[in-house]
Amino acid sequence: MPRIAYFGPSGTFTEMALVQFEKSGAFDEPVERVAAPSQGAALDLIRAGEVTGAVVPIESSVEGSIPATLDSLAVGPRLQIVAETELEVTFSILARPGTTLADIRTLAAYPVAAAQVREWVARNMPAATPFISASNAAAAEDVLAGTADAAVSTALAGERLGLVTLADGVADHEQAITRFVLVRRPGLAPQPTGADRTSVVLELPNEPGSLMRAFAEFATRGVDLTRIESRPTRTGMGTYRFYLDCVGHIDDPAVAETLKALHRTARIRFLGSWPACSAVGTPPPSDEPAAQWLTQLRKGVADL
């Protein structure tokens, strides 16, 4: 039975995403779920050979990319993303039996969750003081332990711990979606589907125009960039890594040529090519007409 790590403890949205991967047939057999205390810890379990894969959140439609996941993918032995799934994210306000909204003075929440319910909390629990928890499920555990009066968490965590739901479907923004990825050791990318996403991390030379030249490699080949983000390398002031997502697959000629061109002038880490859950942009142009034209020239056929 394959062991799959996830950002835990049990009851997080990440565990719900793992369930969704299981239902979609991402695994050939039942899996053993292994909770990890952080995104980095889940990925390090793969590197240590203790699990065969891990599910971690990578992007929120409300708060943007998840820095802890990006940083963990950028350093250490390379890992590879092979699949993604999306969850519509709304929260439950959980408390011990007998508690009302008016009783709440401390509200436990994972920072990403707190940011997604800030306006609702200000309207409905203005006296509540934030309490930072390690995850959505950990916030519920903090309530059970008596560390906080209530938690911004998941219905699954409430059911598991025997807490009561004071409010459900809590979110400041409609259709708040979080994207989760399935990560494994490097290997063959999944077969291209025509609706794929490719992700890389770039470390560019510190010289004028290096970032513009990198972007130009995508632009000149008609490869659609869908995410551009910088994160500090933590090795010194002013040094950054660039995280880029584009439409297409490493087996698409335009994407492959772009990656080769980037490799000539920059340090590039390939994070993977995999089927996208939803429409991501304009597919890369087909190389077939140009390839046929070149083949004809090599055969000595006149260029018409």
mmCIF file of C-alpha atoms in Angstrom:
data_model
loop_
_atom_site.group_PDB
_atom_site.id
_atom_site.type_symbol
_atom_site.label_atom_id
_atom_site.label_comp_id
_atom_site.label_asym_id
_atom_site.label_seq_id
_atom_site.Cartn_x
_atom_site.Cartn_y
_atom_site.Cartn_z
ATOM 1 C CA MET A 1 0.000 0.000 0.000
ATOM 2 C CA PRO A 2 1.589 3.335 -1.051
ATOM 3 C CA ARG A 3 2.067 5.888 1.715
ATOM 4 C CA ILE A 4 1.037 9.446 0.796
ATOM 5 C CA ALA A 5 1.874 12.396 3.036
ATOM 6 C CA TYR A 6 -0.320 15.459 3.392
ATOM 7 C CA PHE A 7 -0.241 18.755 5.271
ATOM 8 C CA GLY A 8 -2.053 17.696 8.435
ATOM 9 C CA PRO A 9 -3.203 16.862 10.991
ATOM 10 C CA SER A 10 -6.279 14.925 9.982
ATOM 11 C CA GLY A 11 -9.195 17.159 9.092
ATOM 12 C CA THR A 12 -7.400 19.747 6.951
ATOM 13 C CA PHE A 13 -8.490 20.820 3.485
ATOM 14 C CA THR A 14 -5.304 19.133 2.266
ATOM 15 C CA GLU A 15 -6.570 15.791 3.520
ATOM 16 C CA MET A 16 -9.828 16.521 1.696
ATOM 17 C CA ALA A 17 -7.786 17.171 -1.458
ATOM 18 C CA LEU A 18 -6.016 13.831 -0.964
ATOM 19 C CA VAL A 19 -9.431 12.158 -0.762
ATOM 20 C CA GLN A 20 -10.339 13.892 -4.020
ATOM 21 C CA PHE A 21 -7.157 12.557 -5.653
ATOM 22 C CA GLU A 22 -8.068 9.065 -4.451
ATOM 23 C CA LYS A 23 -11.568 9.313 -5.894
ATOM 24 C CA SER A 24 -10.235 10.576 -9.237
ATOM 25 C CA GLY A 25 -8.036 7.490 -9.683
ATOM 26 C CA ALA A 26 -4.680 9.185 -9.117
ATOM 27 C CA PHE A 27 -3.515 6.037 -7.315
ATOM 28 C CA ASP A 28 -3.736 2.485 -8.587
ATOM 29 C CA GLU A 29 -4.590 1.113 -5.141
ATOM 30 C CA PRO A 30 -5.731 2.279 -1.688
ATOM 31 C CA VAL A 31 -3.210 4.503 0.091
ATOM 32 C CA GLU A 32 -2.055 4.977 3.653
ATOM 33 C CA ARG A 33 -2.403 8.641 4.623
ATOM 34 C CA VAL A 34 0.494 10.126 6.567
ATOM 35 C CA ALA A 35 -0.076 13.492 8.282
ATOM 36 C CA ALA A 36 2.839 15.945 8.314
ATOM 37 C CA PRO A 37 3.075 19.155 10.389
ATOM 38 C CA SER A 38 3.957 21.431 7.462
ATOM 39 C CA GLN A 39 4.172 21.547 3.685
ATOM 40 C CA GLY A 40 7.959 21.265 3.852
ATOM 41 C CA ALA A 41 7.779 18.292 6.208
ATOM 42 C CA ALA A 42 5.402 16.489 3.836
ATOM 43 C CA LEU A 43 7.791 17.016 0.915
ATOM 44 C CA ASP A 44 10.832 16.013 2.980
ATOM 45 C CA LEU A 45 9.157 12.676 3.717
ATOM 46 C CA ILE A 46 9.374 11.966 -0.026
ATOM 47 C CA ARG A 47 13.055 12.923 -0.087
ATOM 48 C CA ALA A 48 13.716 10.644 2.884
ATOM 49 C CA GLY A 49 12.010 7.730 1.138
ATOM 50 C CA GLU A 50 9.368 7.393 3.859
ATOM 51 C CA VAL A 51 6.436 8.061 1.512
ATOM 52 C CA THR A 52 5.897 7.730 -2.234
ATOM 53 C CA GLY A 53 4.137 11.076 -2.664
ATOM 54 C CA ALA A 54 2.678 14.094 -0.924
ATOM 55 C CA VAL A 55 -0.301 16.419 -1.336
ATOM 56 C CA VAL A 56 0.281 20.093 -0.513
ATOM 57 C CA PRO A 57 -1.577 23.361 -1.219
ATOM 58 C CA ILE A 58 0.118 25.592 -3.762
ATOM 59 C CA GLU A 59 -2.250 28.458 -4.635
ATOM 60 C CA SER A 60 -5.335 30.215 -3.305
ATOM 61 C CA SER A 61 -7.614 32.277 -5.532
ATOM 62 C CA VAL A 62 -7.946 34.754 -2.650
ATOM 63 C CA GLU A 63 -4.478 34.930 -1.097
ATOM 64 C CA GLY A 64 -2.310 33.849 -4.042
ATOM 65 C CA SER A 65 0.520 31.333 -3.918
ATOM 66 C CA ILE A 66 1.436 29.440 -0.745
ATOM 67 C CA PRO A 67 5.001 30.586 0.077
ATOM 68 C CA ALA A 68 5.856 27.591 2.289
ATOM 69 C CA THR A 69 5.124 25.186 -0.566
ATOM 70 C CA LEU A 70 7.015 27.213 -3.162
ATOM 71 C CA ASP A 71 10.099 27.547 -0.955
ATOM 72 C CA SER A 72 10.118 23.831 -0.142
ATOM 73 C CA LEU A 73 9.921 22.866 -3.820
ATOM 74 C CA ALA A 74 12.769 25.226 -4.751
ATOM 75 C CA VAL A 75 15.423 23.846 -2.386
ATOM 76 C CA GLY A 76 16.721 20.389 -1.575
ATOM 77 C CA PRO A 77 16.680 17.384 -3.914
ATOM 78 C CA ARG A 78 14.310 18.041 -6.812
ATOM 79 C CA LEU A 79 10.740 16.789 -6.617
ATOM 80 C CA GLN A 80 8.146 16.766 -9.370
ATOM 81 C CA ILE A 81 4.474 17.710 -9.546
ATOM 82 C CA VAL A 82 2.404 15.109 -11.390
ATOM 83 C CA ALA A 83 -1.214 16.169 -10.805
ATOM 84 C CA GLU A 84 -3.412 18.883 -9.355
ATOM 85 C CA THR A 85 -6.894 19.236 -7.945
ATOM 86 C CA GLU A 86 -8.995 22.171 -6.764
ATOM 87 C CA LEU A 87 -11.319 22.612 -3.801
ATOM 88 C CA GLU A 88 -13.880 25.310 -3.202
ATOM 89 C CA VAL A 89 -12.917 26.512 0.259
ATOM 90 C CA THR A 90 -15.379 27.709 2.882
ATOM 91 C CA PHE A 91 -14.839 27.452 6.607
ATOM 92 C CA SER A 92 -16.714 26.455 9.740
ATOM 93 C CA ILE A 93 -16.540 28.268 13.074
ATOM 94 C CA LEU A 94 -16.073 25.484 15.623
ATOM 95 C CA ALA A 95 -16.312 25.612 19.404
ATOM 96 C CA ARG A 96 -16.812 23.416 22.440
ATOM 97 C CA PRO A 97 -20.438 22.516 23.264
ATOM 98 C CA GLY A 98 -22.246 25.303 25.092
ATOM 99 C CA THR A 99 -20.291 28.122 23.451
ATOM 100 C CA THR A 100 -22.034 30.903 21.511
ATOM 101 C CA LEU A 101 -20.615 33.479 19.102
ATOM 102 C CA ALA A 102 -20.979 36.131 21.821
ATOM 103 C CA ASP A 103 -18.739 34.094 24.153
ATOM 104 C CA ILE A 104 -15.746 34.026 21.824
ATOM 105 C CA ARG A 105 -12.711 36.034 22.898
ATOM 106 C CA THR A 106 -9.917 34.061 21.208
ATOM 107 C CA LEU A 107 -10.258 32.694 17.682
ATOM 108 C CA ALA A 108 -7.716 30.143 16.440
ATOM 109 C CA ALA A 109 -6.935 30.100 12.725
ATOM 110 C CA TYR A 110 -4.248 29.166 10.239
ATOM 111 C CA PRO A 111 -2.996 32.484 8.749
ATOM 112 C CA VAL A 112 -4.236 31.731 5.214
ATOM 113 C CA ALA A 113 -7.668 30.857 6.597
ATOM 114 C CA ALA A 114 -7.750 33.945 8.817
ATOM 115 C CA ALA A 115 -7.147 36.148 5.781
ATOM 116 C CA GLN A 116 -10.076 34.571 3.938
ATOM 117 C CA VAL A 117 -12.624 35.228 6.713
ATOM 118 C CA ARG A 118 -11.322 38.553 8.068
ATOM 119 C CA GLU A 119 -14.381 40.596 7.064
ATOM 120 C CA TRP A 120 -16.873 37.985 8.325
ATOM 121 C CA VAL A 121 -15.113 37.790 11.695
ATOM 122 C CA ALA A 122 -15.057 41.602 12.027
ATOM 123 C CA ARG A 123 -18.833 41.710 11.467
ATOM 124 C CA ASN A 124 -19.845 38.737 13.572
ATOM 125 C CA MET A 125 -17.159 38.409 16.267
ATOM 126 C CA PRO A 126 -15.690 41.900 16.747
ATOM 127 C CA ALA A 127 -14.397 41.061 20.230
ATOM 128 C CA ALA A 128 -12.424 37.995 19.100
ATOM 129 C CA THR A 129 -8.623 38.151 19.317
ATOM 130 C CA PRO A 130 -6.722 36.160 16.656
ATOM 131 C CA PHE A 131 -4.727 33.111 17.737
ATOM 132 C CA ILE A 132 -2.335 31.646 15.150
ATOM 133 C CA SER A 133 -2.516 27.871 14.626
ATOM 134 C CA ALA A 134 -0.300 25.560 12.598
ATOM 135 C CA SER A 135 -3.088 24.415 10.248
ATOM 136 C CA ASN A 136 -6.866 24.447 9.873
ATOM 137 C CA ALA A 137 -7.177 21.156 11.740
ATOM 138 C CA ALA A 138 -4.692 22.285 14.393
ATOM 139 C CA ALA A 139 -6.956 25.292 15.072
ATOM 140 C CA ALA A 140 -9.757 22.881 15.982
ATOM 141 C CA GLU A 141 -7.353 20.927 18.208
ATOM 142 C CA ASP A 142 -6.422 24.176 19.958
ATOM 143 C CA VAL A 143 -10.100 24.662 20.812
ATOM 144 C CA LEU A 144 -10.408 21.121 22.143
ATOM 145 C CA ALA A 145 -7.314 21.735 24.310
ATOM 146 C CA GLY A 146 -8.859 24.937 25.699
ATOM 147 C CA THR A 147 -6.189 27.180 24.172
ATOM 148 C CA ALA A 148 -8.791 29.130 22.177
ATOM 149 C CA ASP A 149 -12.528 29.657 22.438
ATOM 150 C CA ALA A 150 -13.294 28.913 18.781
ATOM 151 C CA ALA A 151 -11.578 27.980 15.531
ATOM 152 C CA VAL A 152 -11.761 28.778 11.854
ATOM 153 C CA SER A 153 -11.552 25.230 10.564
ATOM 154 C CA THR A 154 -13.211 22.492 8.535
ATOM 155 C CA ALA A 155 -16.403 20.572 9.135
ATOM 156 C CA LEU A 156 -14.312 17.386 8.932
ATOM 157 C CA ALA A 157 -12.149 18.518 11.861
ATOM 158 C CA GLY A 158 -15.232 19.398 13.895
ATOM 159 C CA GLU A 159 -16.760 15.967 13.337
ATOM 160 C CA ARG A 160 -13.494 14.239 14.228
ATOM 161 C CA LEU A 161 -13.062 16.157 17.514
ATOM 162 C CA GLY A 162 -16.679 16.409 18.626
ATOM 163 C CA LEU A 163 -16.896 20.212 18.375
ATOM 164 C CA VAL A 164 -20.076 22.116 17.531
ATOM 165 C CA THR A 165 -20.483 24.299 14.460
ATOM 166 C CA LEU A 166 -21.461 27.891 15.267
ATOM 167 C CA ALA A 167 -21.395 28.980 11.613
ATOM 168 C CA ASP A 168 -20.854 27.166 8.326
ATOM 169 C CA GLY A 169 -19.961 28.241 4.789
ATOM 170 C CA VAL A 170 -17.907 31.143 6.138
ATOM 171 C CA ALA A 171 -15.888 33.085 3.526
ATOM 172 C CA ASP A 172 -15.389 36.714 2.549
ATOM 173 C CA HIS A 173 -15.320 35.902 -1.162
ATOM 174 C CA GLU A 174 -17.578 33.652 -3.186
ATOM 175 C CA GLN A 175 -15.954 30.802 -5.097
ATOM 176 C CA ALA A 176 -12.731 30.906 -3.077
ATOM 177 C CA ILE A 177 -10.695 28.055 -4.552
ATOM 178 C CA THR A 178 -7.436 26.477 -3.429
ATOM 179 C CA ARG A 179 -5.280 24.426 -5.781
ATOM 180 C CA PHE A 180 -3.455 21.392 -4.411
ATOM 181 C CA VAL A 181 -0.714 19.377 -6.104
ATOM 182 C CA LEU A 182 0.432 15.774 -5.899
ATOM 183 C CA VAL A 183 4.229 15.596 -5.700
ATOM 184 C CA ARG A 184 6.530 12.616 -6.234
ATOM 185 C CA ARG A 185 10.164 11.842 -6.915
ATOM 186 C CA PRO A 186 11.359 12.935 -10.378
ATOM 187 C CA GLY A 187 10.257 10.695 -13.220
ATOM 188 C CA LEU A 188 8.449 10.735 -16.526
ATOM 189 C CA ALA A 189 5.876 13.497 -16.775
ATOM 190 C CA PRO A 190 2.249 12.407 -17.290
ATOM 191 C CA GLN A 191 1.281 12.160 -20.950
ATOM 192 C CA PRO A 192 0.268 15.484 -22.521
ATOM 193 C CA THR A 193 -3.474 16.105 -22.715
ATOM 194 C CA GLY A 194 -3.602 19.360 -24.674
ATOM 195 C CA ALA A 195 -4.639 21.207 -21.487
ATOM 196 C CA ASP A 196 -1.486 21.087 -19.394
ATOM 197 C CA ARG A 197 0.512 23.252 -17.018
ATOM 198 C CA THR A 198 4.318 23.427 -16.773
ATOM 199 C CA SER A 199 6.112 24.992 -13.824
ATOM 200 C CA VAL A 200 9.750 26.015 -13.361
ATOM 201 C CA VAL A 201 11.914 27.937 -10.889
ATOM 202 C CA LEU A 202 14.562 30.293 -12.289
ATOM 203 C CA GLU A 203 17.664 31.717 -10.661
ATOM 204 C CA LEU A 204 18.923 34.411 -13.031
ATOM 205 C CA PRO A 205 22.317 36.107 -13.248
ATOM 206 C CA ASN A 206 22.354 39.462 -11.482
ATOM 207 C CA GLU A 207 22.852 41.577 -14.575
ATOM 208 C CA PRO A 208 20.774 44.110 -16.524
ATOM 209 C CA GLY A 209 18.084 42.583 -18.743
ATOM 210 C CA SER A 210 18.322 38.989 -17.446
ATOM 211 C CA LEU A 211 14.650 38.834 -16.441
ATOM 212 C CA MET A 212 13.493 40.462 -19.674
ATOM 213 C CA ARG A 213 15.533 37.957 -21.722
ATOM 214 C CA ALA A 214 13.957 35.068 -19.786
ATOM 215 C CA PHE A 215 10.446 36.366 -20.477
ATOM 216 C CA ALA A 216 11.361 36.839 -24.127
ATOM 217 C CA GLU A 217 12.135 33.126 -24.483
ATOM 218 C CA PHE A 218 8.478 32.429 -23.745
ATOM 219 C CA ALA A 219 7.101 35.337 -25.784
ATOM 220 C CA THR A 220 9.020 34.650 -28.986
ATOM 221 C CA ARG A 221 7.758 31.047 -29.037
ATOM 222 C CA GLY A 222 4.134 31.917 -28.245
ATOM 223 C CA VAL A 223 4.191 30.188 -24.848
ATOM 224 C CA ASP A 224 1.584 31.687 -22.507
ATOM 225 C CA LEU A 225 2.887 32.560 -19.027
ATOM 226 C CA THR A 226 0.089 32.238 -16.455
ATOM 227 C CA ARG A 227 1.966 32.918 -13.224
ATOM 228 C CA ILE A 228 5.044 35.023 -12.486
ATOM 229 C CA GLU A 229 6.191 35.310 -8.901
ATOM 230 C CA SER A 230 9.410 36.133 -7.072
ATOM 231 C CA ARG A 231 10.524 34.840 -3.689
ATOM 232 C CA PRO A 232 13.713 35.747 -1.782
ATOM 233 C CA THR A 233 16.469 33.138 -1.823
ATOM 234 C CA ARG A 234 17.254 33.979 1.834
ATOM 235 C CA THR A 235 20.946 34.093 0.950
ATOM 236 C CA GLY A 236 21.246 37.879 0.885
ATOM 237 C CA MET A 237 19.351 41.101 0.319
ATOM 238 C CA GLY A 238 18.122 41.571 -3.240
ATOM 239 C CA THR A 239 18.488 37.949 -4.404
ATOM 240 C CA TYR A 240 15.337 36.273 -5.719
ATOM 241 C CA ARG A 241 14.034 33.135 -7.352
ATOM 242 C CA PHE A 242 11.354 33.417 -10.015
ATOM 243 C CA TYR A 243 8.497 30.926 -10.156
ATOM 244 C CA LEU A 244 6.906 30.678 -13.582
ATOM 245 C CA ASP A 245 3.903 28.664 -14.784
ATOM 246 C CA CYS A 246 3.083 28.371 -18.458
ATOM 247 C CA VAL A 247 0.468 26.686 -20.606
ATOM 248 C CA GLY A 248 1.679 23.498 -22.233
ATOM 249 C CA HIS A 249 3.735 20.368 -21.624
ATOM 250 C CA ILE A 250 7.434 19.609 -21.761
ATOM 251 C CA ASP A 251 6.667 17.384 -24.758
ATOM 252 C CA ASP A 252 5.200 20.359 -26.667
ATOM 253 C CA PRO A 253 8.002 21.569 -28.990
ATOM 254 C CA ALA A 254 7.499 25.257 -28.155
ATOM 255 C CA VAL A 255 7.721 24.588 -24.413
ATOM 256 C CA ALA A 256 10.712 22.272 -24.832
ATOM 257 C CA GLU A 257 12.582 24.875 -26.898
ATOM 258 C CA THR A 258 11.832 27.508 -24.262
ATOM 259 C CA LEU A 259 13.227 25.335 -21.485
ATOM 260 C CA LYS A 260 16.372 24.589 -23.480
ATOM 261 C CA ALA A 261 16.926 28.277 -24.156
ATOM 262 C CA LEU A 262 16.493 29.148 -20.464
ATOM 263 C CA HIS A 263 18.940 26.412 -19.467
ATOM 264 C CA ARG A 264 21.663 28.058 -21.525
ATOM 265 C CA THR A 265 21.682 31.246 -19.428
ATOM 266 C CA ALA A 266 20.060 30.500 -16.052
ATOM 267 C CA ARG A 267 19.729 27.931 -13.323
ATOM 268 C CA ILE A 268 16.386 26.286 -13.970
ATOM 269 C CA ARG A 269 14.515 23.768 -11.841
ATOM 270 C CA PHE A 270 11.763 21.872 -13.628
ATOM 271 C CA LEU A 271 8.842 21.339 -11.236
ATOM 272 C CA GLY A 272 6.774 19.334 -13.679
ATOM 273 C CA SER A 273 4.237 19.189 -16.483
ATOM 274 C CA TRP A 274 0.791 17.854 -15.633
ATOM 275 C CA PRO A 275 -2.890 18.101 -16.645
ATOM 276 C CA ALA A 276 -4.500 21.347 -15.478
ATOM 277 C CA CYS A 277 -7.811 21.194 -13.603
ATOM 278 C CA SER A 278 -9.277 24.204 -15.367
ATOM 279 C CA ALA A 279 -8.589 26.319 -18.441
ATOM 280 C CA VAL A 280 -5.201 27.983 -17.986
ATOM 281 C CA GLY A 281 -4.694 30.121 -21.104
ATOM 282 C CA THR A 282 -3.641 29.834 -24.731
ATOM 283 C CA PRO A 283 -2.042 26.498 -25.735
ATOM 284 C CA PRO A 284 1.418 26.703 -27.329
ATOM 285 C CA PRO A 285 1.489 26.786 -31.131
ATOM 286 C CA SER A 286 1.893 23.525 -33.023
ATOM 287 C CA ASP A 287 5.310 22.783 -34.455
ATOM 288 C CA GLU A 288 3.980 20.391 -37.085
ATOM 289 C CA PRO A 289 3.730 22.753 -40.106
ATOM 290 C CA ALA A 290 7.252 24.091 -39.558
ATOM 291 C CA ALA A 291 8.620 20.581 -38.989
ATOM 292 C CA GLN A 292 7.080 19.333 -42.246
ATOM 293 C CA TRP A 293 8.472 22.335 -44.092
ATOM 294 C CA LEU A 294 11.983 21.657 -42.746
ATOM 295 C CA THR A 295 11.715 17.955 -43.626
ATOM 296 C CA GLN A 296 10.834 18.859 -47.194
ATOM 297 C CA LEU A 297 13.795 21.211 -47.427
ATOM 298 C CA ARG A 298 16.144 18.498 -46.206
ATOM 299 C CA LYS A 299 14.801 16.207 -48.909
ATOM 300 C CA GLY A 300 15.623 18.804 -51.500
ATOM 301 C CA VAL A 301 12.032 19.697 -52.313
ATOM 302 C CA ALA A 302 11.648 23.242 -53.606
ATOM 303 C CA ASP A 303 10.365 25.761 -51.117
ATOM 304 C CA LEU A 304 7.017 26.865 -52.511
#
